[in-house]
Structure formats: structure tokens, C-alpha cells
Coordinates of C-alpha atoms in Angstrom, one line a residue:
X1 CA -8.8 34.1 -5.4
X2 CA -6.1 34.2 -8.1
X3 CA -6.2 33.2 -11.7
X4 CA -4.8 29.8 -10.9
X5 CA -7.8 28.6 -8.9
X6 CA -9.0 25.0 -9.1
X7 CA -11.5 23.0 -7.2
X8 CA -8.9 20.3 -6.6
X9 CA -5.2 20.9 -6.5
X10 CA -2.9 17.8 -6.4
X11 CA 0.7 18.2 -5.3
X12 CA 2.8 15.5 -7.0
X13 CA 2.6 13.9 -10.4
X14 CA 3.9 10.5 -9.2
X15 CA 1.7 7.4 -9.5
X16 CA -0.9 8.5 -7.0
X17 CA -1.2 12.1 -8.4
X18 CA -1.6 10.7 -11.9
X19 CA -4.1 8.1 -10.8
X20 CA -6.3 10.7 -9.1
X21 CA -5.9 13.0 -12.1
X22 CA -7.2 10.3 -14.3
X23 CA -10.4 9.9 -12.3
X24 CA -10.9 13.7 -12.1
X25 CA -10.3 14.0 -15.9
X26 CA -12.8 11.2 -16.6
X27 CA -15.4 12.9 -14.3
X28 CA -14.9 16.3 -15.9
X29 CA -13.8 17.9 -12.6
X30 CA -11.8 21.1 -12.2
X31 CA -8.3 20.1 -11.1
X32 CA -4.6 20.8 -11.6
X33 CA -1.5 18.7 -10.7
X34 CA 1.8 20.4 -9.6
X35 CA 5.0 18.5 -10.2
X36 CA 8.4 19.8 -9.0
X37 CA 10.3 18.0 -11.7
X38 CA 10.3 18.1 -15.5
X39 CA 8.4 14.8 -15.9
X40 CA 5.9 12.6 -14.0
X41 CA 7.5 10.3 -11.5
X42 CA 10.5 12.5 -10.6
X43 CA 11.2 10.4 -7.5
X44 CA 11.7 7.4 -9.6
X45 CA 14.3 9.2 -11.8
X46 CA 16.6 8.7 -8.8
X47 CA 15.2 6.0 -6.6
X48 CA 15.8 3.2 -6.0
X49 CA 19.4 4.1 -6.3
X50 CA 20.4 0.8 -8.0
X51 CA 17.4 1.1 -10.4
X52 CA 15.6 -2.2 -9.8
X53 CA 12.1 -1.9 -8.5
X54 CA 10.8 -4.4 -6.0
X55 CA 7.3 -4.3 -7.3
X56 CA 6.6 -7.3 -9.5
X57 CA 5.5 -7.3 -13.2
X58 CA 4.2 -10.8 -13.9
X59 CA 3.4 -10.8 -17.6
X60 CA 2.4 -14.5 -17.9
X61 CA -0.3 -15.6 -15.4
X62 CA -2.4 -18.2 -17.3
X63 CA -5.4 -15.9 -17.1
X64 CA -7.0 -13.6 -19.7
X65 CA -9.0 -11.4 -17.4
X66 CA -7.4 -7.9 -17.1
X67 CA -8.9 -7.3 -13.7
X68 CA -7.6 -10.6 -12.3
X69 CA -4.2 -10.1 -13.8
X70 CA -3.8 -6.9 -11.8
X71 CA -3.3 -9.2 -8.8
X72 CA 0.2 -9.8 -10.1
X73 CA 0.9 -6.4 -11.8
X74 CA 2.2 -4.2 -9.1
X75 CA 3.2 -1.2 -11.2
X76 CA 0.3 -0.3 -13.6
X77 CA -2.2 2.4 -12.9
X78 CA -6.0 1.9 -13.3
X79 CA -7.6 3.0 -16.6
X80 CA -10.0 1.9 -19.2
X81 CA -7.2 1.4 -21.7
X82 CA -5.6 -2.1 -21.7
X83 CA -2.6 -0.7 -23.5
X84 CA -1.6 1.3 -20.5
X85 CA -0.1 -1.5 -18.6
X86 CA 3.5 -1.9 -17.6
X87 CA 3.8 -5.3 -19.2
X88 CA 3.6 -3.6 -22.5
X89 CA 6.8 -1.8 -21.7
X90 CA 9.0 -4.6 -20.3
X91 CA 8.9 -8.3 -19.6
X92 CA 11.2 -8.0 -16.6
X93 CA 9.7 -9.4 -13.4
X94 CA 11.4 -6.7 -11.4
X95 CA 11.4 -3.7 -13.9
X96 CA 14.0 -1.0 -14.2
X97 CA 12.9 2.3 -12.5
X98 CA 13.5 4.2 -15.7
X99 CA 10.8 2.1 -17.4
X100 CA 8.3 3.2 -14.8
X101 CA 9.2 6.8 -15.4
X102 CA 8.5 6.4 -19.1
X103 CA 5.3 4.6 -18.4
X104 CA 4.1 7.4 -16.1
X105 CA 5.0 10.0 -18.7
X106 CA 3.1 8.1 -21.4
X107 CA 0.1 7.6 -19.0
X108 CA -0.1 11.4 -18.3
X109 CA 0.0 12.1 -22.1
X110 CA -2.4 9.4 -23.1
X111 CA -5.1 10.8 -20.8
X112 CA -4.2 14.4 -21.3
X113 CA -3.8 15.1 -17.6
X114 CA -3.5 18.7 -16.5
X115 CA 0.0 19.0 -15.0
X116 CA 2.2 22.0 -14.4
X117 CA 5.9 20.8 -14.4
X118 CA 8.9 22.4 -12.7
X119 CA 6.4 23.7 -10.1
X120 CA 8.2 22.8 -6.9
X121 CA 6.1 23.9 -3.9
X122 CA 7.8 26.3 -1.6
X123 CA 4.8 27.2 0.7
X124 CA 1.3 26.0 1.5
X125 CA -1.0 28.1 3.6
X126 CA -4.8 28.3 4.2
X127 CA -6.9 31.5 4.4
X128 CA -10.7 31.9 4.3
X129 CA -11.2 28.2 3.6
X130 CA -8.9 28.3 0.5
X131 CA -5.5 26.7 0.2
X132 CA -2.8 29.0 -1.2
X133 CA 0.2 27.3 -2.8
X134 CA 3.4 29.1 -3.8
X135 CA 6.0 27.5 -6.1
X136 CA 9.7 28.2 -6.5
X137 CA 9.1 29.4 -10.1
X138 CA 7.0 32.3 -8.7
X139 CA 3.6 31.0 -9.4
X140 CA 0.7 31.0 -7.0
X141 CA -2.3 28.6 -6.9
X142 CA -5.4 28.4 -4.8
X143 CA -7.9 25.6 -4.3
X144 CA -10.9 24.6 -2.2
X145 CA -9.4 21.1 -1.7
X146 CA -5.8 20.2 -1.6
X147 CA -4.5 16.6 -2.1
X148 CA -0.9 15.8 -1.2
X149 CA 0.5 13.0 -3.3
X150 CA 4.2 13.7 -2.8
X151 CA 5.1 10.4 -1.2
X152 CA 7.8 10.2 1.4
X153 CA 10.6 12.3 -0.1
X154 CA 12.6 13.5 2.9
X155 CA 15.4 11.1 4.1
X156 CA 15.1 10.3 7.8
X157 CA 18.3 11.2 9.7
X158 CA 18.3 9.7 13.2
X159 CA 19.7 11.8 16.1
X160 CA 23.0 10.0 16.6
X161 CA 26.1 12.0 17.6
X162 CA 28.4 12.0 14.7
X163 CA 25.7 11.0 12.1
X164 CA 27.1 13.8 9.8
X165 CA 30.1 11.6 9.2
X166 CA 27.8 9.0 7.5
X167 CA 27.1 9.0 3.8
X168 CA 23.4 9.0 3.0
X169 CA 21.7 6.4 0.8
X170 CA 20.3 9.3 -1.3
X171 CA 23.8 10.5 -2.3
X172 CA 26.3 7.7 -1.7
X173 CA 28.5 6.8 -4.7
X174 CA 27.4 3.9 -6.8
X175 CA 31.0 3.3 -7.9
X176 CA 32.0 0.0 -6.4
X177 CA 35.7 0.8 -6.8
X178 CA 35.4 3.3 -4.0
X179 CA 34.5 0.5 -1.5
X180 CA 37.0 -2.1 -2.5
X181 CA 38.4 -3.9 0.5
X182 CA 36.6 -1.5 2.8
X183 CA 34.8 -2.2 6.1
X184 CA 31.3 -0.8 5.7
X185 CA 28.5 -0.2 8.2
X186 CA 25.0 0.3 6.8
X187 CA 22.4 1.8 9.3
X188 CA 19.0 0.5 8.4
X189 CA 17.5 -2.9 7.7
X190 CA 15.0 -1.9 5.1
X191 CA 15.2 -2.6 1.4
X192 CA 17.3 0.4 0.7
X193 CA 19.9 -0.8 3.2
X194 CA 20.0 -4.3 1.8
X195 CA 19.9 -3.1 -1.8
X196 CA 23.1 -1.1 -0.9
X197 CA 24.6 -4.2 0.7
X198 CA 23.9 -6.4 -2.3
X199 CA 25.7 -3.8 -4.5
X200 CA 28.7 -3.8 -2.2
X201 CA 29.0 -7.5 -1.4
X202 CA 31.4 -8.3 -4.3
X203 CA 33.9 -5.6 -3.3
X204 CA 33.7 -4.7 0.4
X205 CA 35.9 -6.5 2.9
X206 CA 33.1 -6.6 5.5
X207 CA 29.5 -5.3 5.7
X208 CA 27.5 -4.9 8.8
X209 CA 23.8 -3.9 8.6
X210 CA 22.4 -2.5 11.9
X211 CA 19.2 -1.3 13.5
X212 CA 17.7 -1.8 16.9
X213 CA 15.0 -4.2 15.9
X214 CA 15.2 -7.7 14.3
X215 CA 15.0 -8.1 10.6
X216 CA 11.5 -8.8 9.1
X217 CA 11.1 -10.7 5.9
X218 CA 8.2 -9.9 3.5
X219 CA 7.6 -13.6 2.8
X220 CA 6.9 -14.1 6.5
X221 CA 4.9 -11.0 7.4
X222 CA 3.0 -10.6 4.0
X223 CA 4.0 -6.9 4.2
X224 CA 5.8 -6.2 0.9
X225 CA 7.7 -3.3 2.5
X226 CA 9.7 -5.6 4.7
X227 CA 12.9 -7.1 3.3
X228 CA 12.2 -8.7 -0.1
X229 CA 14.0 -11.8 -1.4
X230 CA 15.5 -9.8 -4.3
X231 CA 17.6 -7.9 -1.8
X232 CA 18.4 -10.6 0.7
X233 CA 21.2 -12.8 -0.7
X234 CA 23.6 -11.0 1.6
X235 CA 21.9 -13.0 4.4
X236 CA 23.7 -16.1 3.0
X237 CA 27.0 -14.4 3.5
X238 CA 26.1 -13.7 7.1
X239 CA 24.9 -17.1 8.0
X240 CA 27.6 -19.0 6.0
X241 CA 30.4 -17.1 7.7
X242 CA 31.5 -14.8 4.8
X243 CA 32.5 -11.8 6.9
X244 CA 29.1 -9.9 6.7
X245 CA 26.7 -9.6 9.6
X246 CA 23.3 -8.3 10.6
X247 CA 23.3 -6.5 14.0
X248 CA 20.4 -5.9 16.3
X249 CA 21.8 -2.9 18.0
X250 CA 21.4 0.8 18.6
X251 CA 24.1 3.1 17.1
X252 CA 25.0 5.4 19.9
X253 CA 27.9 7.4 18.5
X254 CA 30.1 7.8 15.5
X255 CA 33.6 9.3 15.8
X256 CA 36.7 9.7 13.6
X257 CA 39.6 7.5 14.8
X258 CA 43.0 7.3 13.1
X259 CA 41.5 7.7 9.6
X260 CA 38.5 5.4 10.3
X261 CA 35.1 5.7 11.9
X262 CA 34.6 4.3 15.4
X263 CA 31.0 3.3 16.0
X264 CA 29.6 2.6 19.4
X265 CA 26.8 0.0 19.6
X266 CA 24.4 -1.0 22.3
X267 CA 23.2 -4.5 21.4
X268 CA 19.5 -5.3 21.7
X269 CA 19.8 -9.0 22.7
X270 CA 23.0 -9.2 24.7
X271 CA 21.9 -7.9 28.1
X272 CA 22.9 -4.3 27.2
X273 CA 26.4 -5.2 26.0
X274 CA 28.2 -2.3 24.4
X275 CA 31.0 -2.5 21.8
X276 CA 33.0 -0.2 19.6
X277 CA 33.9 -1.3 16.0
X278 CA 35.9 0.4 13.3
X279 CA 34.7 1.0 9.8
X280 CA 36.0 2.8 6.7
X281 CA 32.5 4.0 5.7
X282 CA 29.1 4.4 7.3
X283 CA 26.1 4.6 5.0
X284 CA 22.8 5.8 6.4
X285 CA 19.8 4.0 4.8
X286 CA 17.1 4.6 7.5
X287 CA 14.2 5.4 5.1
X288 CA 12.1 8.4 4.2
X289 CA 9.3 10.4 5.6
X290 CA 6.9 13.1 4.5
X291 CA 8.4 16.5 4.0
X292 CA 6.6 19.1 6.0
X293 CA 9.0 22.0 5.6
X294 CA 6.8 24.0 3.2
X295 CA 3.6 24.0 5.4
X296 CA 2.6 27.3 7.0
X297 CA 1.1 26.8 10.5
X298 CA -2.4 27.5 9.0
X299 CA -2.2 24.4 6.9
X300 CA 0.3 22.1 8.8
X301 CA -1.1 18.6 9.3
X302 CA -0.7 16.7 12.5
X303 CA 2.0 14.0 12.2
X304 CA 2.0 10.5 13.6
X305 CA 4.2 7.3 13.7
X306 CA 7.4 9.1 14.7
X307 CA 6.5 12.1 12.6
X308 CA 6.6 10.0 9.4
X309 CA 3.0 10.3 8.2
X310 CA 0.1 12.8 8.5
X311 CA -2.8 11.7 10.7
X312 CA -5.8 10.9 8.6
X313 CA -9.5 10.1 8.9
X314 CA -11.1 7.1 7.2
X315 CA -11.6 9.4 4.2
X316 CA -7.8 10.1 4.0
X317 CA -8.5 13.7 5.2
X318 CA -6.2 15.5 7.6
X319 CA -7.4 15.1 11.2
X320 CA -6.8 18.8 11.9
X321 CA -6.9 20.6 8.5
X322 CA -10.2 20.5 6.8
X323 CA -10.2 19.7 3.1
X324 CA -6.6 18.6 3.2
X325 CA -6.4 15.1 1.8
X326 CA -3.7 12.6 1.1
X327 CA -3.1 10.1 -1.7
X328 CA -0.5 7.4 -2.5
X329 CA 2.1 6.1 -0.1
X330 CA 1.1 8.6 2.5
X331 CA -2.2 6.8 3.0
X332 CA -0.4 3.9 4.6
X333 CA -0.8 5.7 7.9
X334 CA -4.2 4.0 8.0
X335 CA -2.9 0.4 7.6
X336 CA 0.8 0.9 8.5
X337 CA 2.8 -2.3 7.8
X338 CA -0.3 -4.3 7.4
X339 CA -1.5 -4.2 3.8
X340 CA -0.3 -2.4 0.7
X341 CA -1.3 1.2 0.8
X342 CA 2.3 2.2 0.7
X343 CA 2.7 0.8 -2.8
X344 CA 1.2 1.4 -6.3
X345 CA -0.6 -2.0 -6.3
X346 CA -2.4 -1.0 -3.1
X347 CA -2.9 2.8 -3.2
X348 CA -4.3 2.8 -6.8
X349 CA -7.4 1.3 -5.3
X350 CA -7.4 3.7 -2.4
X351 CA -7.2 6.6 -4.9
X352 CA -10.3 5.2 -6.7
X353 CA -12.1 5.0 -3.4
X354 CA -11.0 8.6 -2.5
X355 CA -12.4 9.8 -5.8
X356 CA -15.7 8.1 -5.1
X357 CA -15.7 9.8 -1.7
X358 CA -15.2 13.2 -3.4
X359 CA -18.0 12.5 -5.9
X360 CA -20.4 11.6 -3.1
X361 CA -19.3 14.3 -0.6
X362 CA -18.9 17.3 -3.0
X363 CA -20.9 16.5 -6.1
X364 CA -24.0 14.5 -4.9
X365 CA -22.9 11.5 -7.0
X366 CA -23.7 8.3 -5.1
X367 CA -21.1 5.5 -4.8
X368 CA -21.5 3.2 -7.8
X369 CA -23.7 0.2 -7.1
X370 CA -25.6 -2.5 -8.9
X371 CA -28.9 -4.0 -7.9
X372 CA -29.2 -7.8 -7.4
X373 CA -31.9 -10.1 -6.0
X374 CA -31.6 -10.6 -2.3
X375 CA -32.1 -14.3 -2.5
X376 CA -29.4 -16.6 -1.0
X377 CA -28.5 -17.9 -4.4
X378 CA -28.1 -14.5 -6.0
X379 CA -26.0 -13.2 -3.0
X380 CA -23.8 -16.3 -3.1
X381 CA -23.3 -16.1 -6.8
X382 CA -22.4 -12.4 -6.6
X383 CA -19.8 -12.9 -3.8
X384 CA -18.2 -16.0 -5.5
X385 CA -17.9 -14.1 -8.8
X386 CA -16.2 -11.1 -7.1
X387 CA -13.8 -13.0 -4.9
X388 CA -12.6 -15.0 -7.8
X389 CA -11.9 -11.9 -9.9
X390 CA -11.2 -8.8 -7.8
X391 CA -7.7 -7.4 -7.6
X392 CA -8.6 -4.6 -5.2
X393 CA -9.7 -6.9 -2.3
X394 CA -6.8 -9.2 -3.2
X395 CA -4.2 -6.4 -2.9
X396 CA -5.8 -4.5 0.0
X397 CA -6.7 -7.6 2.1
X398 CA -8.8 -6.7 5.1
X399 CA -8.6 -3.0 4.3
X400 CA -11.0 -2.7 1.4
X401 CA -14.3 -4.5 1.3
X402 CA -17.3 -5.0 -0.9
X403 CA -20.6 -3.9 0.8
X404 CA -24.0 -5.5 0.2
X405 CA -27.1 -3.9 1.7
X406 CA -30.4 -5.6 2.0
X407 CA -33.6 -3.4 1.6
X408 CA -36.3 -3.4 4.3
X409 CA -38.5 -5.8 2.3
X410 CA -35.7 -8.3 2.0
X411 CA -36.1 -8.7 -1.7
X412 CA -33.5 -6.3 -3.2
X413 CA -29.8 -6.0 -2.4
X414 CA -27.4 -3.3 -3.5
X415 CA -23.8 -4.3 -4.2
X416 CA -21.0 -1.7 -3.7
X417 CA -17.4 -2.4 -4.5
X418 CA -14.1 -1.5 -2.8
X419 CA -14.9 0.7 0.2
X420 CA -12.4 1.1 3.0
X421 CA -13.7 -1.0 5.9
X422 CA -13.1 1.8 8.4
X423 CA -15.0 4.2 6.2
X424 CA -18.0 1.9 6.2
X425 CA -18.1 1.8 10.0
X426 CA -17.8 5.6 10.3
X427 CA -20.2 6.6 7.5
X428 CA -23.9 6.2 6.6
X429 CA -23.0 2.8 5.2
X430 CA -22.4 1.5 8.6
X431 CA -25.8 2.6 9.9
X432 CA -27.8 0.5 7.6
X433 CA -30.1 -2.0 9.3
X434 CA -28.8 -5.1 7.3
X435 CA -25.6 -5.4 5.3
X436 CA -22.7 -7.7 4.6
X437 CA -19.0 -6.9 4.2
X438 CA -16.9 -9.1 2.0
X439 CA -13.1 -9.1 2.3
X440 CA -10.1 -11.3 1.5
X441 CA -8.0 -11.8 4.5
X442 CA -5.2 -14.0 5.9
X443 CA -5.8 -15.9 9.1
X444 CA -4.9 -14.4 12.4
X445 CA -1.9 -16.7 12.8
X446 CA -0.5 -16.2 9.3
X447 CA 2.9 -14.9 10.5
X448 CA 4.6 -18.0 11.7
X449 CA 8.1 -18.6 12.9
X450 CA 8.4 -20.9 9.9
X451 CA 5.9 -20.0 7.2
X452 CA 7.1 -23.0 5.1
X453 CA 6.0 -25.4 7.9
X454 CA 2.4 -24.5 8.5
X455 CA -0.4 -26.8 9.5
X456 CA -3.1 -26.2 6.9
X457 CA -6.9 -26.8 7.3
X458 CA -7.8 -30.0 5.5
X459 CA -9.4 -29.3 2.1
X460 CA -12.9 -30.6 3.1
X461 CA -12.9 -29.5 6.7
X462 CA -15.4 -26.7 6.2
X463 CA -16.4 -26.6 9.8
X464 CA -13.0 -25.2 10.6
X465 CA -12.7 -22.9 7.6
X466 CA -12.2 -20.0 10.1
X467 CA -8.8 -21.6 10.9
X468 CA -7.7 -20.9 7.3
X469 CA -4.3 -19.1 7.3
X470 CA -3.9 -18.4 3.7
X471 CA -5.8 -15.6 1.9
X472 CA -9.5 -16.5 1.8
X473 CA -12.9 -14.8 1.6
X474 CA -14.7 -13.7 4.8
X475 CA -18.3 -12.5 4.8
X476 CA -19.6 -10.6 7.8
X477 CA -23.2 -9.8 8.6
X478 CA -24.0 -6.5 10.4
X479 CA -26.9 -4.6 11.7
X480 CA -25.7 -1.1 12.2
X481 CA -22.5 -1.3 14.1
X482 CA -23.3 -4.7 15.5
X483 CA -21.6 -7.8 14.1
X484 CA -24.3 -10.5 13.7
X485 CA -22.3 -13.4 12.2
X486 CA -19.2 -14.2 10.3
X487 CA -18.5 -16.8 7.6
X488 CA -15.1 -18.0 6.2
X489 CA -14.8 -19.6 2.8
X490 CA -12.1 -22.3 3.2
X491 CA -8.7 -21.5 1.8
X492 CA -7.6 -22.8 -1.6
X493 CA -4.1 -23.4 -2.9
X494 CA -4.9 -21.7 -6.3
X495 CA -7.1 -19.0 -4.6
X496 CA -10.0 -20.1 -6.8
X497 CA -13.1 -20.6 -4.7
X498 CA -15.3 -22.4 -7.3
X499 CA -15.9 -25.9 -5.9
X500 CA -18.8 -27.1 -3.8
X501 CA -16.6 -27.0 -0.7
X502 CA -16.5 -23.3 -1.2
X503 CA -19.9 -22.4 -2.6
X504 CA -22.3 -24.7 -0.8
X505 CA -21.4 -23.6 2.8
X506 CA -21.7 -20.0 1.6
X507 CA -25.1 -20.6 0.2
X508 CA -26.1 -22.2 3.4
X509 CA -24.8 -19.2 5.3
X510 CA -26.9 -16.8 3.2
X511 CA -30.0 -18.9 3.5
X512 CA -29.7 -18.4 7.3
X513 CA -28.5 -14.8 7.3
X514 CA -30.7 -13.5 4.4
X515 CA -33.6 -16.0 3.8
X516 CA -35.9 -15.4 0.9
X517 CA -38.6 -12.8 1.3
X518 CA -41.3 -15.5 1.3
X519 CA -39.6 -17.2 4.2
X520 CA -38.5 -20.3 2.3
X521 CA -34.8 -21.1 2.3
X522 CA -33.6 -21.1 -1.3
X523 CA -30.8 -23.6 -0.7
X524 CA -29.9 -27.1 -1.6
X525 CA -27.0 -27.7 0.8
X526 CA -28.1 -30.6 3.0
X527 CA -25.0 -32.0 4.8
X528 CA -23.1 -28.7 4.9
X529 CA -23.0 -26.3 7.9
X530 CA -21.9 -22.7 8.2
X531 CA -18.2 -22.4 8.6
X532 CA -18.1 -19.2 10.5
X533 CA -18.4 -18.1 14.1
X534 CA -22.1 -17.4 14.0

């Protein structure tokens, strides 16, 4: 064990590393954060290249509740200091990346987080249950538990013959003059590709954006990593015949040809048609993945999803390296392209849950809970209050849940907040005899061909509340691993579930699922029926 031993070593002082450091600092744990750059958030000093974040910063919401306002604040980290919110740095709805760097720097200083800067990791190994970390500045660290919060920092380069002729998004010039009257191909239909296309639209003669699979819009899928509206005005130029195009095609080859680049395509939707087109420049914007270059075989995590992310348990621990954990955007392996673990507004809650797992697993500190009466009215009141306030269940829809256990006598309930659903099912929580899970979820058919032409459930049609397609509360009753019943609170345009049409059916549900200890149903809901599948 060297002099730089800590119980917890975090690699990366980006948003996730700082968020975990905040919780460690508050709990008085022995930790250290290593950051390869001179400040927190080194990644955001360069990316996105065109400096506009796609995470919203909604300053004016009409609400005063700080917890509720985090539903529309996608950049701030969690803390007990209301001054440490990004809205105090800028009023821009889509902030500049430089503002985020300043915010992260101030956050680290405000909470006196223990960070070693300019400590770029060169090697990670594991010996005798200790992780050994070497840095390029010659320092060595060791730790019982290692948390990787580096994000996805390595550009993905597909294996295409001639791909070395392309310019990478990470390095391509931002000088528009270099692309005046040029024919440009962009490989990749993510936000980085379209961000680049938006930048070049005023000057390029022609822009094609290509990848094998059809484009997915965030407003349709509810996954904020798909193409965002802020980057999609180039689609107008495609559909309105202004020389640009989006191609569903595999790039098979890139070659030099008379001073240009000849690119061979295999189209996805034209019966295998092949075509060769000429371009002046090809820009590769095919995304990022986790950098595994510095892992020794003794500590190398198993990788999944085309080698993009490390395989993880429901505790965000490596499936093959004990005590190796992940935080931040790397945790999206557990909910890939479904919820928001790849982004600050999702993984900040994952980090809080991870810290609570650490506290329980290594320090005998139980998950925080509060005791409430187990009567139907008390349960209904607790759930209604939470779903109308929580930002965690709002952001991590269907992934995080509140957990309410009923004691053997049926008189007392314990209310736990913000557990990963999969963690509940794989831990002691999921072996309790009687408990409820509360989530916010979209309906199963929420991704329509036309999300602006959707048949809604009628406002008072509580019997069909389980057909709600917009985000709405769901309560599930379990005994051990067995699902007993399920109740949907009907969707609401303002996402405020406060009216009788929301509360009375829920009260009726609890009167049946958790009747009062004396056997009398504490409910006044004549005329309402449970709206679930029970």
C-alpha cells in the first residue's frame, strides 16, 4: 500500500466524479478524485465542438420548489446549496459549454472536493484486492474501491477501408471558409454529426449525412440522446430540396479520385443498391466510447454494446472485476437509449443511489427511509405528494423507483426514495413479503409514427388509465418477486396529479391492496374503481 491510498478512488472530475465526491465529502469518507486536465470538466473544454450544450437550462418554470425545478434543469448537480445551480450562471436555455466548465470548477471549490489535477491515468491494475493506478505525472495511487467516471472519451472509428482519409469530428476545423462551396459527407446521424452539418449549411455546396440506420428524433423516442431539435434545421434543407440529404446507407469504401474523395455506399432501403459519390471532404462523427487502453488485464472490465460500455450489475459494479464501479454516462449500459443515465440530469440521481449503495454495503448505513402509517389514506397521500414533486423519478422514468414496504402487522410502512428498479429485484428489498414500487413511466406505445397525432385517454376515463401514453405514475404491488397488482394514475397534461380523478382511484387501490390493520377499508371512493390490471 503506497502513501496515496484511499478507500475510494474516482477517475474523472467531470459532473459524475464531482457529484460522487460531494456525497463522499458530506459523509466524511476517505476518497480522492483524479483528473487528467487542469480543471474539472476537461471534456467540456473541447466538446461539443460548436460549444452549445443540448441539455436545457429552464430558468422560469412557474414553480418555487427547488426539487421540482430540477425537472427542467438538466445541467446542475445535486447539493444542499441552492446557489449552486446553473441558472445562476446563465439564462440561456441551451447554455454555452464554457459556462458549464466554470460551474463545475466553482462546484468543486464550493464543497472543497479532494481532487488531484493534471493526473492523467496511464495504467490501472489490481493486486491483492487493491487497485493500483499510475498517472503520466509519475504518481501512484491505490484504493480498495475504484470508480470510473471518465465518460466516453475515445472517438469511435468504424472499420471502413480508407477511413483515414476522413477528418474526425474531434479535430475538424471550425473555420467555415475552409468548406465554402465544398461537397461534404458526414458519417454519423447523432447530434455531433448534425451539429457539424448545421455549422456548415450556410457555406457548403452540398451536405450528405449517412449511417446504416434511419434517423431517430428525440421528440419521438423520448431519448434525449437521439437527434435534438436544436440540431435538426438541416432536415428542412433536405426535405425542401436545398441540395442536402440524409442517407440510410453503409459506407463501404473511401478512396482518392482526381483530387476528391470517392465514397462507395450500400443503401439500406433500395434492395442493396450500390452507388459511388464524390466529395471534397468526409467528416467522421460516429460518436464516442469508453477508453480501455490503460487497463491491465488484471483490472480490465468486460465490455458490451459493440464494446462501447462496461458490463455492469444493478449496483453499477463491473460484472467481472470486483469493487470496480462506474458513474456518470458510462452507467447508461443499464438503460441504453431508454432513459437518461447518459446525461447529467439522469446520472446525478444514479450517483446518489450509488453512494447509498456504498453506505449500506461497506459502512452499515441503511438506505434512508421515513416511517409512515400503513393506512390507505397515508399511503395515497405519500405517493401523491412524491409524484407531484420528485425530479429523480421524472428524469429516470421507469428506471428509478420509490419503494414502500409494509411491516408484518400491516400498521407501519417504510418509505424509501430513488432506488434502481433492477437493484430492488436483485437485493434484499425484493425479498420483502409486501411492498410497493412507485415509478413515473410513459405508456408502452409512446413512440408513435406521428407523436403529434396521438389518441389520448379521456380525462375522466379512469378505467382505462393503463392506456395513458404520456408520463404518469404507476404503483406496483409485490410479494417477494411476484407481482400482485398494478395501478396507473391517469395522465395529466400539466403532469400534476392532484384532482379527484387521480387521487380517489389510487386511494381505492390502496384500500384493496393494503387495507387497514383492523380490517376496515379507510376509503371514501364510492363510484371509482381501480385503474390497473389487478
